[in-house]
Short mmCIF file of N, CA and C in Angstrom, two decimals:
data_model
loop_
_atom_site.label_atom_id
_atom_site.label_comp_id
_atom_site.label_asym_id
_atom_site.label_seq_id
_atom_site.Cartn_x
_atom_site.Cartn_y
_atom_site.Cartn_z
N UNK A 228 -12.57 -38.84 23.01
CA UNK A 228 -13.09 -37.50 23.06
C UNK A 228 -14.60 -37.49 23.12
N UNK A 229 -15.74 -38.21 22.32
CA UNK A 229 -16.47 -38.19 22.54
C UNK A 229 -17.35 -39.04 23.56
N UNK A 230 -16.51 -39.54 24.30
CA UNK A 230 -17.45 -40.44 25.45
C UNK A 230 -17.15 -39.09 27.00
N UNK A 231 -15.94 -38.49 26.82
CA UNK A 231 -15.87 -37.74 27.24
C UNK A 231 -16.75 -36.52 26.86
N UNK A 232 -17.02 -36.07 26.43
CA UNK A 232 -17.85 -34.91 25.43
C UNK A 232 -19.11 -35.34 26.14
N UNK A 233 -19.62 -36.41 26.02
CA UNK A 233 -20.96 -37.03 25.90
C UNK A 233 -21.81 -36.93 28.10
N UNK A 234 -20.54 -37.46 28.53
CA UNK A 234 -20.37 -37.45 30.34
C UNK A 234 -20.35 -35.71 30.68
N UNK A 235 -19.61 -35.07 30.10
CA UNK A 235 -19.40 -33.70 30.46
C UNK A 235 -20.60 -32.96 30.00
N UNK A 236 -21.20 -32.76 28.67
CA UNK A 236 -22.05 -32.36 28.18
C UNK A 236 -23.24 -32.92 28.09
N UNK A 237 -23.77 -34.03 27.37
CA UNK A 237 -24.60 -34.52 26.83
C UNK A 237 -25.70 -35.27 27.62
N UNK A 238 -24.87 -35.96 28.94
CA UNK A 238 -25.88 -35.78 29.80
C UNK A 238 -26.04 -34.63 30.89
N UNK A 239 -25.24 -33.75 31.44
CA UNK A 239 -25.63 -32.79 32.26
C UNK A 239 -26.30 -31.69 31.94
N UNK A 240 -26.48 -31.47 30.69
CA UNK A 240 -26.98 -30.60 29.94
C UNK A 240 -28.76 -30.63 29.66
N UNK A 241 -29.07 -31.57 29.51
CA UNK A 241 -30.34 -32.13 29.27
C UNK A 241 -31.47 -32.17 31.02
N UNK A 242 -30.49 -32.66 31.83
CA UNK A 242 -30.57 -32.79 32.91
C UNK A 242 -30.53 -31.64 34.15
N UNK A 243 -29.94 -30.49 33.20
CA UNK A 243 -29.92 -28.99 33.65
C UNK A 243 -31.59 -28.47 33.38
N UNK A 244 -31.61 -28.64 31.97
CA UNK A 244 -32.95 -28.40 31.11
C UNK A 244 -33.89 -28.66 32.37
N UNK A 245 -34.03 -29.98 32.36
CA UNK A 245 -34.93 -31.15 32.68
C UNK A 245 -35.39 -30.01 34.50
N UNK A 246 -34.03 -30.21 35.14
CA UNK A 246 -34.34 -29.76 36.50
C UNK A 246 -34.76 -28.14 36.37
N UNK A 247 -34.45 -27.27 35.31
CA UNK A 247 -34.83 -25.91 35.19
C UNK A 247 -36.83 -25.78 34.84
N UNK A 248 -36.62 -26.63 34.35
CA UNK A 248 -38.02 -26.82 33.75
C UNK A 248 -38.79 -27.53 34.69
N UNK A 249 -38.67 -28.14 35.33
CA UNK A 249 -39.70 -29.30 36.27
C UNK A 249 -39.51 -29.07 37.43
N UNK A 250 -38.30 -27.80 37.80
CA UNK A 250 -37.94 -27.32 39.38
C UNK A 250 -37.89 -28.77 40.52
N UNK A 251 -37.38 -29.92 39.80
CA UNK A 251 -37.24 -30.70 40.77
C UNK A 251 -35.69 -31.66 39.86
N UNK A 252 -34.78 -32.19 41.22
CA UNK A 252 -33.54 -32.92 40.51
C UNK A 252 -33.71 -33.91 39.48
N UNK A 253 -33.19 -34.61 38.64
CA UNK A 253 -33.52 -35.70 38.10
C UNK A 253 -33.06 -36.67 38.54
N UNK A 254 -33.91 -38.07 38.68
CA UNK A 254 -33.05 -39.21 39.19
C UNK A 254 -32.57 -39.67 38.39
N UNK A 255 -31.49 -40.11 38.58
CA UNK A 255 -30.47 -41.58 37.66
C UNK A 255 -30.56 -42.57 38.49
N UNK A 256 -31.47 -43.63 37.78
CA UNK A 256 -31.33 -44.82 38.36
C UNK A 256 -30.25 -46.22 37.95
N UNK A 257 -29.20 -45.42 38.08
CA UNK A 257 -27.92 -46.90 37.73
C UNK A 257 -27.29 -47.08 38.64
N UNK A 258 -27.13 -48.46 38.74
CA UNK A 258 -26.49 -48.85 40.58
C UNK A 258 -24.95 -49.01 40.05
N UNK A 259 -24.20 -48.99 38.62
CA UNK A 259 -23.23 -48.58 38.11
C UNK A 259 -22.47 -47.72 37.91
N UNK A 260 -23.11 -46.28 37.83
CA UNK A 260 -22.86 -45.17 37.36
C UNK A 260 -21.63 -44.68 37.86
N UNK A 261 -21.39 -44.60 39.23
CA UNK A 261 -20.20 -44.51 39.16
C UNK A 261 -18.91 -45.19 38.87
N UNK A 262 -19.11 -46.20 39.29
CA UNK A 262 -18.08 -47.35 38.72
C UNK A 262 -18.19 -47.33 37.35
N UNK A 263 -18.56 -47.01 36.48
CA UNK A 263 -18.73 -46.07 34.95
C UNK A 263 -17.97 -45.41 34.98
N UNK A 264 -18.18 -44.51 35.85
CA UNK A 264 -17.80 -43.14 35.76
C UNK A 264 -16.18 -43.56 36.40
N UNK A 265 -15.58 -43.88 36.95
CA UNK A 265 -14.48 -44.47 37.50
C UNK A 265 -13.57 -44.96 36.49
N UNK A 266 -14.69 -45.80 35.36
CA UNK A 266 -13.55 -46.52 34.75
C UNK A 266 -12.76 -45.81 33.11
N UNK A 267 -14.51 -44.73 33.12
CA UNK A 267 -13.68 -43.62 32.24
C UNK A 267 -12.46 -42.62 32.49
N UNK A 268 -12.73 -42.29 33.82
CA UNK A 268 -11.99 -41.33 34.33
C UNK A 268 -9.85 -42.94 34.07
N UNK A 269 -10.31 -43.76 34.44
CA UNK A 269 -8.98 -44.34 34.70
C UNK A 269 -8.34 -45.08 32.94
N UNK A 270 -9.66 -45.06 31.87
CA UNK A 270 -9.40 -45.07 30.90
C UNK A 270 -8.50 -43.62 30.08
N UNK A 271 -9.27 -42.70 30.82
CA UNK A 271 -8.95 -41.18 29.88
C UNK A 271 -7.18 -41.07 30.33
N UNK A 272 -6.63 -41.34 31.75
CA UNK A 272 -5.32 -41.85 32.37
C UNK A 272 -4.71 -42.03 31.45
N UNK A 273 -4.97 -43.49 30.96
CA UNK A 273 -4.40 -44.45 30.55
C UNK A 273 -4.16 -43.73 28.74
N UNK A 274 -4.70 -43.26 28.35
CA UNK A 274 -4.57 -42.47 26.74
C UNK A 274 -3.96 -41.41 27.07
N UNK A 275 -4.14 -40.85 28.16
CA UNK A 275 -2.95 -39.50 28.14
C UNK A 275 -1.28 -39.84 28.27
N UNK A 276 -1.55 -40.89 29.04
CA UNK A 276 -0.41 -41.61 29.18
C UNK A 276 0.35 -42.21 28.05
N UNK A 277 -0.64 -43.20 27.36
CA UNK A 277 -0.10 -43.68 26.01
C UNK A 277 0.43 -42.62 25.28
N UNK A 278 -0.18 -41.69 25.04
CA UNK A 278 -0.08 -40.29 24.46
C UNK A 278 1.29 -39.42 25.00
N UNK A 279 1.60 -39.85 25.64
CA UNK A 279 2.71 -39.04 26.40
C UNK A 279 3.82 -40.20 25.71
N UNK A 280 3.75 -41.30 26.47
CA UNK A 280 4.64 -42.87 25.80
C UNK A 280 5.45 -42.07 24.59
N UNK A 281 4.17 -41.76 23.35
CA UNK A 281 4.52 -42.21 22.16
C UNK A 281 5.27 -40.52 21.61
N UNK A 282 5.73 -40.12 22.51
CA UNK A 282 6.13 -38.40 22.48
C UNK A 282 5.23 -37.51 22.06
N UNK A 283 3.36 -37.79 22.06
CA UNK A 283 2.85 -36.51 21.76
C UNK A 283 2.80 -36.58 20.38
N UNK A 284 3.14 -37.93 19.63
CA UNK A 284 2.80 -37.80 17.59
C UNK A 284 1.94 -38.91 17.82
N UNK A 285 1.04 -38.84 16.88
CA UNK A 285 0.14 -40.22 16.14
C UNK A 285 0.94 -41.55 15.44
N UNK A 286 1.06 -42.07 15.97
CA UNK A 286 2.26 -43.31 15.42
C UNK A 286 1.02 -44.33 15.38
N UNK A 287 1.22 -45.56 14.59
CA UNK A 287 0.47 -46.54 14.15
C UNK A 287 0.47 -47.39 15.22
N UNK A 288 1.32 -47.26 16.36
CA UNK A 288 0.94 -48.14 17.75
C UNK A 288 0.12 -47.10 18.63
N UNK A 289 0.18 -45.91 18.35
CA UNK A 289 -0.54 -45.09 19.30
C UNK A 289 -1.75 -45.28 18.97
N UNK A 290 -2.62 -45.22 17.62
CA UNK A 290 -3.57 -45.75 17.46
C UNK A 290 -3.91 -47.03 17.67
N UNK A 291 -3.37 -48.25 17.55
CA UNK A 291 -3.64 -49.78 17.93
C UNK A 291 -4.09 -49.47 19.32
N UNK A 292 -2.96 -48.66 20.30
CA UNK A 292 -3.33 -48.64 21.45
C UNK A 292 -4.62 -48.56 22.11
N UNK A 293 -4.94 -47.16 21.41
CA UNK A 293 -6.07 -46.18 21.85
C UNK A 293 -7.60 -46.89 21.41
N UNK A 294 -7.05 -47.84 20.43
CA UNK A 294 -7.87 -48.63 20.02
C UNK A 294 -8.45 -49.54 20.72
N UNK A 295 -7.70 -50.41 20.97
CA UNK A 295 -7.86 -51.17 22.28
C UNK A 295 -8.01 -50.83 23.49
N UNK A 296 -7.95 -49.65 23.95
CA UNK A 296 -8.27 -49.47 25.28
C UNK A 296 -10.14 -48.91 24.87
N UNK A 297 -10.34 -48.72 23.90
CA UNK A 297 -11.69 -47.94 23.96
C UNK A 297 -12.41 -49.59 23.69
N UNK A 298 -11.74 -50.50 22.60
CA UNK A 298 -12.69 -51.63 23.00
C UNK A 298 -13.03 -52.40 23.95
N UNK A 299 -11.70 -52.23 25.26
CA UNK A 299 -12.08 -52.41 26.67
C UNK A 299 -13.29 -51.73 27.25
N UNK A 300 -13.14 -51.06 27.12
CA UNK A 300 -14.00 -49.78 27.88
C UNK A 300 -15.21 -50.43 27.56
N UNK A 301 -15.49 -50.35 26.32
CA UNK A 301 -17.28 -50.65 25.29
C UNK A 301 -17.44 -52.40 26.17
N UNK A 302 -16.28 -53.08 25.92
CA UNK A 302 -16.48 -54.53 26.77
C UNK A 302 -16.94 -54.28 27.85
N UNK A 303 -16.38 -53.46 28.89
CA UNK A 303 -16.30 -53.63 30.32
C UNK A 303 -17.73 -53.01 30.56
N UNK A 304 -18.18 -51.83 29.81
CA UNK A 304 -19.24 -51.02 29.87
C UNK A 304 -20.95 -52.44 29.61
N UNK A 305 -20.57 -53.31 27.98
CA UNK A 305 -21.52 -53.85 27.75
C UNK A 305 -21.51 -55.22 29.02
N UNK A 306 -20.63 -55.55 29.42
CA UNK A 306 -20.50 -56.90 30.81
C UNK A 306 -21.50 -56.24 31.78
N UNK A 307 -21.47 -54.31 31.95
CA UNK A 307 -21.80 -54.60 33.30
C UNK A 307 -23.37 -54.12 33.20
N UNK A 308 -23.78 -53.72 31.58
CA UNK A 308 -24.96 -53.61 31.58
C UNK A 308 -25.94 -54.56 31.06
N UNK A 309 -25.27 -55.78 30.83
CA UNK A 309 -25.59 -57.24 30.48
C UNK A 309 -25.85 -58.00 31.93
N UNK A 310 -25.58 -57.43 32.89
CA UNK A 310 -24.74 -58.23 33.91
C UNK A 310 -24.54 -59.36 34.47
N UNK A 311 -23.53 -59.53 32.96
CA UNK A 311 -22.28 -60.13 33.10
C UNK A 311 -21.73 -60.53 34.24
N UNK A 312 -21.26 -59.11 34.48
CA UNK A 312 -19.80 -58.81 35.76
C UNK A 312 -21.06 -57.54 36.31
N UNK A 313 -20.57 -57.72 38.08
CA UNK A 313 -21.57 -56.71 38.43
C UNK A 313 -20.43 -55.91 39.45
N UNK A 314 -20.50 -54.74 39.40
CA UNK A 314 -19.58 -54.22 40.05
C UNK A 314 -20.41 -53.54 41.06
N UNK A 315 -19.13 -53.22 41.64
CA UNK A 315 -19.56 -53.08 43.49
C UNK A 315 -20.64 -51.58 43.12
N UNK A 316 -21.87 -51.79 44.20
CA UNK A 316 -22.55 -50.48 44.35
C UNK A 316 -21.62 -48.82 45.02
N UNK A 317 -21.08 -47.96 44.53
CA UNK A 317 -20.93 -47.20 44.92
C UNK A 317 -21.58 -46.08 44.68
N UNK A 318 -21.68 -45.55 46.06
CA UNK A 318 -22.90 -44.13 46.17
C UNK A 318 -22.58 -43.34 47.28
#
């Protein structure tokens, strides 16, 4: 919820500010960002799904699950800003 929260809000929001105030776009300079943005979108999937799996209750594997897929995520996220692993430029 909150990495989601954070993509939806936390940066477009600032970045609304930013372009209201300085009347010009802001750049993002990450040659990642979308492939970021890709792997949340196919993470958030993957928990609705689990979430569906486990009939829609909190069960002690639904959490292990959800668990592990977010420490993927933080892995896959710190590889590619280490770079680690460099993923393809998409733009």
């Amino acid at each position: 919820g909150s990495n989601i929260f954070d993509v939806l809000v936390g940066l477009p929001l600032p970045w609304l500010c930013a372009t209201i105030a300085y009347n010009k776009p802001v750049e993002v300079q990450s040659d990642s960002l979308v492939f970021s943005v890709m792997i949340l979108v196919i993470m958030l999937a993957l928990v609705i799904g689990t979430i569906a799996a486990s009939g829609w209750r909190m069960t002690t594997t639904l959490g292990i699950t959800m668990f592990g897929l977010y420490c993927v995520f933080v892995a896959v996220s710190l590889l590619i800003e280490y770079g680690i692993i460099n993923p393809p430029a998409l733009r």
